[in-house]
Short mmCIF file of C-alpha atoms in Angstrom, two decimals:
data_model
loop_
_atom_site.label_atom_id
_atom_site.label_comp_id
_atom_site.label_asym_id
_atom_site.label_seq_id
_atom_site.Cartn_x
_atom_site.Cartn_y
_atom_site.Cartn_z
CA MET A 1 0.00 0.00 0.00
CA LEU A 2 2.84 2.40 0.88
CA LYS A 3 4.56 2.05 -2.50
CA TRP A 4 1.34 2.90 -4.38
CA LEU A 5 0.76 5.98 -2.21
CA CYS A 6 4.35 7.06 -2.87
CA ALA A 7 3.83 6.42 -6.59
CA ALA A 8 0.72 8.63 -6.66
CA LEU A 9 2.53 11.44 -4.83
CA ALA A 10 5.49 11.14 -7.21
CA MET A 11 3.23 11.45 -10.28
CA VAL A 12 1.61 14.61 -8.88
CA ALA A 13 5.08 16.01 -8.13
CA PHE A 14 6.16 15.34 -11.74
CA ALA A 15 3.11 17.17 -13.08
CA LEU A 16 3.66 20.11 -10.72
CA ASN A 17 7.25 20.39 -11.93
CA SER A 18 5.90 21.11 -15.40
CA LEU A 19 3.62 23.86 -14.09
CA LEU A 20 6.30 25.45 -11.90
CA ASN A 21 8.80 25.52 -14.76
CA ARG A 22 6.28 26.86 -17.25
CA GLU A 23 4.99 29.56 -14.89
CA ALA A 24 8.51 30.81 -14.11
CA LEU A 25 9.77 30.81 -17.70
CA ALA A 26 6.68 31.82 -19.67
CA GLY A 27 5.88 34.48 -17.08
CA LEU A 28 9.40 35.88 -17.47
CA HIS A 29 10.10 35.50 -13.77
CA LEU A 30 13.41 33.65 -14.27
CA ASP A 31 15.60 32.55 -17.18
CA SER A 32 15.89 28.86 -17.99
CA TRP A 33 19.59 28.54 -17.08
CA SER A 34 19.08 30.06 -13.62
CA PHE A 35 15.95 28.01 -13.05
CA ALA A 36 17.73 24.73 -13.86
CA PHE A 37 20.67 25.52 -11.56
CA ILE A 38 18.57 26.82 -8.64
CA ARG A 39 16.26 23.84 -8.96
CA THR A 40 19.17 21.39 -8.84
CA PHE A 41 21.07 23.21 -6.08
CA SER A 42 18.01 23.61 -3.82
CA GLY A 43 17.19 19.94 -4.32
CA ALA A 44 20.69 18.96 -3.24
CA VAL A 45 20.47 21.21 -0.15
CA MET A 46 17.08 19.78 0.82
CA LEU A 47 18.36 16.21 0.58
CA LEU A 48 21.51 17.03 2.55
CA ILE A 49 19.41 18.58 5.35
CA LEU A 50 17.00 15.66 5.31
CA ASP A 51 19.90 13.21 5.50
CA LYS A 52 21.20 14.97 8.62
CA VAL A 53 17.82 15.18 10.33
CA ILE A 54 16.63 11.69 9.42
CA PRO A 55 19.69 9.52 8.66
CA VAL A 56 19.25 6.78 6.06
CA LYS A 57 19.99 3.19 6.92
CA ARG A 58 22.59 2.21 4.32
CA SER A 59 21.00 -0.95 2.95
CA TYR A 60 21.21 -3.22 -0.13
CA ASN A 61 22.92 -1.47 -3.11
CA ALA A 62 22.92 2.13 -1.84
CA VAL A 63 26.60 2.85 -2.40
CA GLN A 64 26.98 0.77 -5.55
CA ALA A 65 23.92 2.34 -7.24
CA SER A 66 24.98 5.86 -6.35
CA ILE A 67 28.69 5.83 -7.09
CA SER A 68 28.43 6.28 -10.86
CA TRP A 69 28.42 9.78 -12.35
CA TRP A 70 26.10 8.63 -15.13
CA GLY A 71 23.07 9.25 -12.94
CA ALA A 72 24.21 12.83 -12.29
CA ILE A 73 24.91 13.41 -15.99
CA ALA A 74 21.48 12.07 -16.93
CA LEU A 75 19.85 14.23 -14.24
CA SER A 76 21.72 17.36 -15.42
CA THR A 77 20.74 16.73 -19.04
CA TYR A 78 17.12 16.31 -18.02
CA MET A 79 17.13 19.47 -15.88
CA LEU A 80 18.60 21.65 -18.63
CA GLY A 81 16.51 20.23 -21.44
CA PHE A 82 13.35 20.49 -19.34
CA SER A 83 13.87 24.17 -18.52
CA LEU A 84 15.01 25.19 -22.01
CA ALA A 85 12.00 23.44 -23.55
CA TYR A 86 9.46 25.16 -21.30
CA VAL A 87 10.39 28.55 -22.70
CA GLN A 88 8.32 27.50 -25.74
CA LEU A 89 5.99 24.68 -24.66
CA ASP A 90 2.79 24.63 -22.60
CA ALA A 91 2.95 22.60 -19.39
CA GLY A 92 0.64 19.82 -20.57
CA ILE A 93 2.21 19.37 -24.01
CA GLY A 94 5.67 19.45 -22.47
CA ALA A 95 4.75 16.68 -20.04
CA LEU A 96 3.27 14.63 -22.90
CA LEU A 97 6.44 14.91 -24.98
CA LEU A 98 8.65 14.25 -21.97
CA PHE A 99 6.99 11.04 -20.86
CA SER A 100 6.48 9.79 -24.41
CA ALA A 101 10.25 10.06 -24.86
CA VAL A 102 10.69 8.27 -21.53
CA GLN A 103 8.52 5.40 -22.78
CA PHE A 104 10.41 5.10 -26.06
CA THR A 105 13.70 5.09 -24.14
CA MET A 106 12.56 2.29 -21.85
CA ILE A 107 11.22 0.33 -24.82
CA ALA A 108 14.55 0.73 -26.65
CA TYR A 109 16.34 -0.47 -23.52
CA ALA A 110 14.05 -3.50 -23.37
CA VAL A 111 14.66 -4.36 -27.05
CA PHE A 112 18.37 -3.70 -27.47
CA VAL A 113 19.77 -4.26 -23.97
CA ALA A 114 17.38 -6.55 -22.10
CA LYS A 115 16.63 -8.45 -25.36
CA GLU A 116 12.89 -8.65 -24.73
CA ARG A 117 10.61 -9.92 -27.48
CA PHE A 118 7.40 -8.15 -28.45
CA SER A 119 4.21 -9.52 -29.93
CA LEU A 120 2.72 -8.33 -33.24
CA TRP A 121 0.13 -6.25 -31.35
CA GLN A 122 2.85 -4.59 -29.33
CA TRP A 123 4.73 -3.62 -32.48
CA LEU A 124 1.49 -2.24 -33.98
CA MET A 125 0.84 -0.14 -30.86
CA LEU A 126 4.43 1.07 -30.91
CA ALA A 127 4.05 2.09 -34.57
CA ALA A 128 0.81 3.94 -33.80
CA ALA A 129 2.44 5.77 -30.87
CA LEU A 130 5.46 6.71 -32.98
CA GLY A 131 3.22 7.95 -35.79
CA ALA A 132 1.19 10.12 -33.42
CA PHE A 133 4.37 11.42 -31.81
CA VAL A 134 5.86 12.44 -35.18
CA ALA A 135 2.59 14.11 -36.21
CA LEU A 136 2.45 15.97 -32.92
CA VAL A 137 5.93 17.45 -33.19
CA ARG A 138 6.06 17.99 -36.96
CA PRO A 139 7.08 21.52 -38.00
CA SER A 140 3.74 22.11 -39.76
CA ASN A 141 1.92 21.65 -36.47
CA GLY A 142 1.83 25.28 -35.40
CA ALA A 143 0.75 24.34 -31.86
CA ILE A 144 4.25 23.12 -30.97
CA ALA A 145 7.65 24.77 -31.43
CA ILE A 146 10.01 22.21 -32.96
CA SER A 147 13.09 23.42 -31.04
CA GLY A 148 11.22 23.25 -27.75
CA ALA A 149 9.93 19.78 -28.62
CA ALA A 150 13.47 18.63 -29.46
CA MET A 151 14.79 19.85 -26.10
CA MET A 152 11.96 18.09 -24.26
CA VAL A 153 12.62 14.83 -26.11
CA ILE A 154 16.28 15.02 -25.06
CA ALA A 155 15.12 15.63 -21.49
CA GLY A 156 12.80 12.62 -21.74
CA VAL A 157 15.57 10.32 -22.94
CA ALA A 158 17.75 11.51 -20.06
CA TRP A 159 14.93 10.91 -17.56
CA GLY A 160 14.41 7.42 -18.97
CA VAL A 161 18.10 6.66 -18.42
CA TYR A 162 17.89 8.13 -14.91
CA SER A 163 14.90 5.89 -14.11
CA ILE A 164 16.66 2.79 -15.43
CA LEU A 165 19.73 3.57 -13.33
CA GLY A 166 17.48 3.81 -10.26
CA LYS A 167 16.81 0.07 -10.19
CA GLY A 168 18.19 -1.32 -6.94
CA ALA A 169 19.22 2.06 -5.53
CA GLU A 170 18.62 3.23 -1.97
CA PRO A 171 16.20 6.07 -2.83
CA ARG A 172 17.37 9.02 -0.75
CA THR A 173 21.06 8.20 -0.89
CA ALA A 174 21.06 7.81 -4.66
CA THR A 175 18.96 10.94 -5.18
CA ARG A 176 21.10 13.03 -2.81
CA ILE A 177 24.36 12.03 -4.48
CA HIS A 178 22.94 12.55 -7.96
CA PHE A 179 21.58 15.99 -7.06
CA THR A 180 24.84 17.06 -5.39
CA ARG A 181 26.93 15.96 -8.36
CA SER A 182 24.43 17.45 -10.79
CA ALA A 183 24.67 20.81 -9.01
CA LEU A 184 28.46 20.69 -9.48
CA ILE A 185 27.97 19.97 -13.19
CA MET A 186 25.34 22.68 -13.63
CA MET A 187 27.23 25.48 -11.85
CA PRO A 188 29.83 26.22 -14.57
CA ILE A 189 27.28 25.62 -17.36
CA ALA A 190 24.87 28.17 -15.87
CA ALA A 191 27.67 30.65 -15.23
CA VAL A 192 28.94 30.49 -18.82
CA ALA A 193 25.40 30.70 -20.22
CA LEU A 194 24.57 33.77 -18.16
CA LEU A 195 27.78 35.46 -19.31
CA PHE A 196 27.24 34.89 -23.01
CA PHE A 197 23.42 34.97 -23.37
CA ASP A 198 21.28 38.08 -23.03
CA ASP A 199 18.14 36.37 -21.72
CA ARG A 200 18.95 36.85 -18.04
CA VAL A 201 15.82 37.36 -15.93
CA TRP A 202 15.64 37.35 -12.13
CA THR A 203 12.69 38.01 -9.84
CA GLU A 204 11.81 36.93 -6.33
CA LYS A 205 8.81 34.97 -7.62
CA GLY A 206 10.96 33.12 -10.14
CA PHE A 207 13.49 32.26 -7.45
CA MET A 208 10.77 30.85 -5.17
CA LEU A 209 9.25 28.84 -8.01
CA ALA A 210 12.67 27.31 -8.75
CA VAL A 211 13.33 26.53 -5.08
CA THR A 212 9.90 24.92 -4.72
CA SER A 213 10.50 22.84 -7.83
CA GLY A 214 13.94 21.78 -6.61
CA ALA A 215 13.43 21.21 -2.89
CA ILE A 216 9.89 19.83 -2.91
CA THR A 217 8.59 18.46 -6.20
CA SER A 218 12.03 17.33 -7.45
CA ALA A 219 14.14 16.28 -4.46
CA LEU A 220 11.33 14.69 -2.48
CA GLY A 221 9.40 13.59 -5.58
CA TYR A 222 12.42 11.84 -7.10
CA SER A 223 13.24 10.16 -3.80
CA LEU A 224 9.71 8.77 -3.74
CA TRP A 225 10.11 7.66 -7.35
CA TYR A 226 13.37 5.81 -6.69
CA PHE A 227 11.65 4.17 -3.72
CA VAL A 228 8.86 2.98 -6.01
CA VAL A 229 11.07 1.98 -8.98
CA ALA A 230 13.11 -0.32 -6.74
CA ARG A 231 9.96 -2.22 -5.72
CA ILE A 232 7.93 -2.61 -8.92
CA LYS A 233 8.37 -3.91 -12.46
CA THR A 234 9.57 -1.62 -15.22
CA SER A 235 6.27 -2.13 -17.06
CA GLN A 236 4.34 -0.96 -13.99
CA ALA A 237 6.57 2.11 -13.73
CA SER A 238 5.86 2.88 -17.38
CA ILE A 239 2.10 2.69 -16.87
CA MET A 240 2.26 5.01 -13.87
CA GLN A 241 4.19 7.69 -15.72
CA LEU A 242 1.45 7.84 -18.36
CA SER A 243 -0.73 9.53 -15.74
CA VAL A 244 1.54 12.60 -15.63
CA PRO A 245 0.61 14.21 -19.00
CA PRO A 246 -3.17 14.16 -18.32
CA ILE A 247 -2.58 15.59 -14.84
CA ALA A 248 -0.37 18.33 -16.27
CA LEU A 249 -2.83 19.05 -19.10
CA VAL A 250 -5.72 19.49 -16.66
CA LEU A 251 -3.71 21.56 -14.17
CA GLY A 252 -2.25 23.65 -16.99
CA ALA A 253 -5.72 24.45 -18.29
CA LEU A 254 -7.05 25.24 -14.80
CA LEU A 255 -4.12 27.18 -13.34
CA LEU A 256 -2.24 28.58 -16.35
CA GLN A 257 -5.19 29.03 -18.77
CA GLU A 258 -3.46 26.95 -21.45
CA ARG A 259 -5.53 25.98 -24.50
CA LEU A 260 -5.22 22.98 -26.79
CA SER A 261 -6.37 22.59 -30.39
CA GLN A 262 -8.66 19.70 -31.35
CA ASP A 263 -5.92 18.15 -33.50
CA THR A 264 -3.47 18.26 -30.61
CA ILE A 265 -5.99 16.66 -28.23
CA PHE A 266 -6.71 13.94 -30.82
CA LEU A 267 -3.02 13.14 -31.32
CA CYS A 268 -2.44 13.17 -27.56
CA ALA A 269 -5.23 10.64 -27.11
CA ILE A 270 -3.77 8.33 -29.78
CA LEU A 271 -0.27 8.61 -28.34
CA LEU A 272 -1.28 7.94 -24.74
CA GLY A 273 -3.70 5.17 -25.72
CA ALA A 274 -1.15 3.37 -27.91
CA ILE A 275 1.60 3.52 -25.28
CA LEU A 276 -0.81 2.37 -22.57
CA ALA A 277 -1.98 -0.55 -24.75
CA PHE A 278 1.63 -1.47 -25.54
CA THR A 279 2.61 -1.43 -21.87
CA LEU A 280 -0.42 -3.44 -20.76
CA LEU A 281 0.28 -6.07 -23.43
CA ARG A 282 3.89 -6.18 -22.26
CA TYR A 283 2.80 -6.54 -18.64
CA ARG A 284 0.53 -9.50 -19.45
CA GLN A 285 3.33 -11.51 -21.03
#
């Protein structure tokens, strides 16, 4: 029961991350480079404080799963791509593209690394999802900026890698180390970007949005997610993440007054339905 409650809270946190990013960047409260760094740094600080107040029992593969820098690199890539993409994308569409890319990454891992075999129906659902995805992000679709979509896809691939690396990790330890190392990676990148780009924006509201995204919905949300990922099957994790785009779409419409065209809604429905069908078929095998 606890893992499903944690999973539900993690999905809400993921959706709120989209809204917090979009509100800060589209509202011109903070630039994307500063947002990504503050988000990562505040997440690292929160996890360090939490580790001091409530020490973690170092169990199973905590050290082994956390020692690699690949998790930090994947997290940094996700953070930067996520923030850069939300300069141009609505919260709901961004979440849809992000978690579609996550699904494709996990499917690619299953095919080429884990050597899983898929049924004919699974391949058909994968083809339908890919077709809807391409139609959604095509340049002629004026509802979506292609450069923003590309950045979000990169972020989604990075998040998929980060989720795969989380298998067997002690949740808080792995997340704390990844966030700390990611903050070290992001610091010089953000500094160079702010020196050479003219899009610097800084307000108190933007700072608070970034801190909330980093310390609450990212640090705590990702810890919950690593806790869940270590205890469920990859197919179950895939199904759960499909709930994030609808949550973000609804919250974006209610809180940020975002609007979607009928074509976009139709393609979103095909994409989500096809990926869900694929994952359910995979789970039944």
